[in-house]
Short mmCIF file of C-alpha atoms in Angstrom, two decimals:
data_model
loop_
_atom_site.label_atom_id
_atom_site.label_comp_id
_atom_site.label_asym_id
_atom_site.label_seq_id
_atom_site.Cartn_x
_atom_site.Cartn_y
_atom_site.Cartn_z
CA UNK A 1 89.94 -6.44 46.45
CA UNK A 2 86.65 -7.96 47.86
CA UNK A 3 88.69 -9.17 50.58
CA UNK A 4 89.78 -5.67 51.14
CA UNK A 5 85.84 -4.20 51.02
CA UNK A 6 84.22 -7.47 53.16
CA UNK A 7 87.16 -6.57 55.85
CA UNK A 8 86.13 -2.78 55.26
CA UNK A 9 82.63 -3.72 56.01
CA UNK A 10 82.89 -5.56 58.70
CA UNK A 11 84.72 -3.70 60.84
CA UNK A 12 82.51 -0.58 60.34
CA UNK A 13 79.87 -2.90 61.49
CA UNK A 14 81.86 -3.95 64.75
CA UNK A 15 81.98 -0.04 65.14
CA UNK A 16 78.11 0.28 65.00
CA UNK A 17 77.20 -3.01 66.96
CA UNK A 18 79.81 -1.84 69.81
CA UNK A 19 78.27 2.23 69.52
CA UNK A 20 74.52 0.73 69.74
CA UNK A 21 75.61 -1.74 72.66
CA UNK A 22 77.16 0.92 75.24
CA UNK A 23 74.60 3.58 74.39
CA UNK A 24 71.68 0.95 74.86
CA UNK A 25 73.70 -0.12 78.17
CA UNK A 26 74.00 3.53 78.94
CA UNK A 27 70.03 4.33 78.66
CA UNK A 28 68.89 1.38 80.08
CA UNK A 29 70.78 2.57 83.86
CA UNK A 30 73.83 0.20 83.79
CA UNK A 31 76.40 2.71 84.05
CA UNK A 32 76.95 3.77 88.06
CA UNK A 33 78.47 6.50 89.85
CA UNK A 34 81.86 5.86 90.94
CA UNK A 35 83.83 6.85 93.93
CA UNK A 36 85.80 9.82 92.50
CA UNK A 37 82.45 11.52 91.31
CA UNK A 38 80.79 10.92 95.36
CA UNK A 39 83.97 12.35 96.86
CA UNK A 40 83.97 15.46 94.62
CA UNK A 41 79.91 15.53 95.02
CA UNK A 42 81.11 15.35 99.17
CA UNK A 43 83.45 18.06 99.24
CA UNK A 44 81.36 20.67 97.27
CA UNK A 45 78.21 20.20 99.48
CA UNK A 46 77.59 21.98 102.81
CA UNK A 47 76.48 19.55 105.39
CA UNK A 48 72.54 20.57 105.18
CA UNK A 49 72.59 20.27 101.40
CA UNK A 50 73.98 16.91 101.89
CA UNK A 51 71.82 15.66 103.73
CA UNK A 52 68.79 17.55 102.18
CA UNK A 53 70.37 15.69 98.69
CA UNK A 54 70.08 12.21 100.90
CA UNK A 55 66.60 12.53 102.12
CA UNK A 56 65.67 13.29 98.59
CA UNK A 57 67.17 10.32 97.07
CA UNK A 58 65.32 8.15 98.73
CA UNK A 59 61.76 9.42 97.35
CA UNK A 60 60.75 7.53 94.50
CA UNK A 61 58.36 10.44 92.34
CA UNK A 62 59.98 12.61 90.57
CA UNK A 63 59.24 15.64 91.75
CA UNK A 64 60.19 17.71 94.66
CA UNK A 65 58.86 15.74 97.84
CA UNK A 66 56.77 17.60 100.16
CA UNK A 67 58.04 16.01 103.49
CA UNK A 68 61.38 16.35 102.15
CA UNK A 69 61.75 19.03 105.31
CA UNK A 70 60.47 16.11 107.45
CA UNK A 71 62.99 13.61 105.65
CA UNK A 72 65.53 15.67 105.94
CA UNK A 73 65.38 15.81 109.86
CA UNK A 74 65.83 11.94 110.18
CA UNK A 75 69.16 11.94 108.16
CA UNK A 76 71.92 11.09 111.05
CA UNK A 77 74.28 13.98 111.42
CA UNK A 78 76.95 11.41 112.48
CA UNK A 79 78.13 10.02 109.06
CA UNK A 80 80.09 12.02 106.75
CA UNK A 81 78.80 13.12 103.59
CA UNK A 82 80.55 10.73 101.31
CA UNK A 83 79.32 7.84 103.89
CA UNK A 84 75.78 9.21 103.17
CA UNK A 85 76.25 8.94 99.71
CA UNK A 86 77.70 5.71 99.38
CA UNK A 87 75.96 4.12 101.51
CA UNK A 88 72.63 5.41 99.44
CA UNK A 89 74.80 4.32 96.36
CA UNK A 90 75.42 0.73 97.49
CA UNK A 91 72.00 0.02 98.76
CA UNK A 92 69.71 -2.28 97.07
CA UNK A 93 66.35 -0.55 96.34
CA UNK A 94 67.97 3.13 97.01
CA UNK A 95 70.82 3.68 94.58
CA UNK A 96 72.34 0.59 93.83
CA UNK A 97 72.51 -0.63 89.98
CA UNK A 98 70.48 3.61 89.15
CA UNK A 99 71.86 5.74 86.64
CA UNK A 100 73.80 9.31 87.70
CA UNK A 101 70.65 10.81 86.55
CA UNK A 102 68.80 10.29 89.65
CA UNK A 103 71.52 12.21 91.41
CA UNK A 104 71.95 14.77 88.86
CA UNK A 105 67.77 15.35 88.88
CA UNK A 106 68.06 15.77 92.57
CA UNK A 107 71.08 18.02 92.64
CA UNK A 108 69.15 20.45 90.60
CA UNK A 109 65.94 19.98 92.94
CA UNK A 110 68.25 21.15 95.84
CA UNK A 111 69.65 24.48 93.84
CA UNK A 112 72.88 23.14 92.91
CA UNK A 113 72.67 23.26 89.19
CA UNK A 114 76.83 23.96 88.77
CA UNK A 115 77.29 20.08 90.45
CA UNK A 116 74.65 18.72 88.34
CA UNK A 117 76.53 20.50 85.42
CA UNK A 118 79.40 19.03 86.28
CA UNK A 119 78.38 15.55 87.12
CA UNK A 120 76.59 14.83 83.53
CA UNK A 121 79.62 16.55 81.69
CA UNK A 122 82.08 13.91 83.89
CA UNK A 123 79.68 10.62 83.25
CA UNK A 124 79.38 11.44 79.44
CA UNK A 125 83.60 12.62 79.68
CA UNK A 126 83.53 8.70 81.17
CA UNK A 127 81.20 7.13 78.52
CA UNK A 128 82.98 8.66 75.46
CA UNK A 129 86.65 6.97 76.94
CA UNK A 130 84.65 3.48 78.12
CA UNK A 131 83.31 3.47 74.33
CA UNK A 132 86.39 4.49 72.63
CA UNK A 133 88.68 1.79 75.21
CA UNK A 134 85.74 -0.99 73.84
CA UNK A 135 86.10 -0.17 69.99
CA UNK A 136 90.10 -0.12 70.33
CA UNK A 137 89.48 -3.60 71.84
CA UNK A 138 87.20 -4.86 69.41
CA UNK A 139 89.54 -3.56 66.26
CA UNK A 140 92.55 -4.93 67.67
CA UNK A 141 91.15 -8.52 68.16
CA UNK A 142 89.25 -8.17 64.61
CA UNK A 143 92.83 -7.07 63.29
CA UNK A 144 94.37 -10.31 65.02
CA UNK A 145 91.94 -12.38 63.75
CA UNK A 146 92.10 -11.06 60.09
CA UNK A 147 95.80 -11.19 60.22
CA UNK A 148 95.75 -15.37 60.72
CA UNK A 149 93.42 -15.54 58.27
CA UNK A 150 96.15 -13.92 55.87
CA UNK A 151 98.53 -16.45 57.45
CA UNK A 152 96.33 -19.25 57.06
CA UNK A 153 95.30 -18.28 53.48
CA UNK A 154 99.28 -17.13 52.13
CA UNK A 155 100.53 -21.43 53.11
CA UNK A 156 103.25 -22.18 50.10
CA UNK A 157 101.18 -24.91 47.47
CA UNK A 158 103.35 -27.73 45.83
CA UNK A 159 102.32 -25.99 42.62
CA UNK A 160 105.42 -24.05 40.65
CA UNK A 161 105.81 -20.31 40.93
CA UNK A 162 104.31 -18.90 37.62
CA UNK A 163 107.39 -16.94 37.58
CA UNK A 164 109.68 -19.58 37.82
CA UNK A 165 107.75 -21.25 34.20
CA UNK A 166 109.81 -20.61 30.76
CA UNK A 167 107.10 -20.08 28.23
CA UNK A 168 108.92 -21.48 25.41
CA UNK A 169 109.94 -24.67 27.25
CA UNK A 170 108.13 -28.03 25.80
CA UNK A 171 106.15 -29.20 28.67
CA UNK A 172 104.56 -32.87 29.37
CA UNK A 173 101.10 -31.56 28.69
CA UNK A 174 102.23 -30.19 25.21
CA UNK A 175 103.35 -33.64 24.12
CA UNK A 176 99.85 -35.06 24.97
CA UNK A 177 97.81 -32.27 23.00
CA UNK A 178 100.37 -32.80 20.14
CA UNK A 179 99.58 -36.46 19.74
CA UNK A 180 95.58 -35.82 20.29
CA UNK A 181 96.05 -34.03 17.23
CA UNK A 182 97.97 -36.12 15.13
CA UNK A 183 95.69 -39.07 15.69
CA UNK A 184 92.39 -36.89 15.08
CA UNK A 185 94.22 -35.67 11.98
CA UNK A 186 95.14 -39.14 10.82
CA UNK A 187 91.71 -40.82 11.51
CA UNK A 188 90.13 -38.03 9.86
CA UNK A 189 92.49 -39.02 6.58
CA UNK A 190 91.86 -42.99 6.88
CA UNK A 191 88.06 -42.13 7.37
CA UNK A 192 88.12 -39.55 4.11
CA UNK A 193 90.77 -42.29 1.92
CA UNK A 194 87.98 -45.62 3.03
CA UNK A 195 84.94 -43.13 1.54
CA UNK A 196 87.20 -42.79 -1.72
CA UNK A 197 87.79 -46.03 -2.38
CA UNK A 198 84.68 -47.29 -1.44
CA UNK A 199 83.34 -45.24 -3.77
CA UNK A 200 85.50 -45.86 -6.92
CA UNK A 201 85.29 -49.75 -6.45
CA UNK A 202 81.45 -49.50 -6.59
CA UNK A 203 81.56 -47.63 -10.06
CA UNK A 204 83.01 -50.24 -12.34
CA UNK A 205 80.10 -53.13 -10.80
CA UNK A 206 77.57 -50.77 -12.22
CA UNK A 207 79.13 -49.99 -15.77
CA UNK A 208 79.20 -53.71 -15.94
CA UNK A 209 75.53 -54.62 -15.25
CA UNK A 210 74.48 -51.75 -17.66
CA UNK A 211 76.17 -53.79 -21.19
CA UNK A 212 74.12 -57.09 -20.22
#
């Protein structure tokens, strides 16, 4: 019973640890955008919208940049929208290692709330899948360790099974117990007889002394 309770407790603690770890990593900008998500955005943005988005992504301020029109004119027109997004996403100091929240925020600033909503739902769906996969893998590892532990504890011993012993069978242990009991009884009887004999022997001597 205690083993089952301990296994359940360990399983719940393991799941709690995985959930907290994944959520902590998510909140600390460790989940990047992937290629299919960037491809979807590039396919649903007009060329002018894409250039405006890439220009806004190069600013560090949270609010909409005042010089956005000037920065948009400096964005090259030859690369495709996907190439521009991939360059931003893979460049250190720009999008590399950042979270999708930056791109989502800039999409709303250029008026593409529909793409921002889609991106948010997609990333959270991917987060749910990653979380489920991590939990399943951890539980599988925990189950394998538990099964190995049970197999180790279930190794056969040299002691005979309880069901194979006849309760009416006379064992060596029973003989030893009876010998000890008989020895104790005999010792008590001998001691009692000695005490009685000593008392009986003293009485005649006392009577003879009284006559003189």
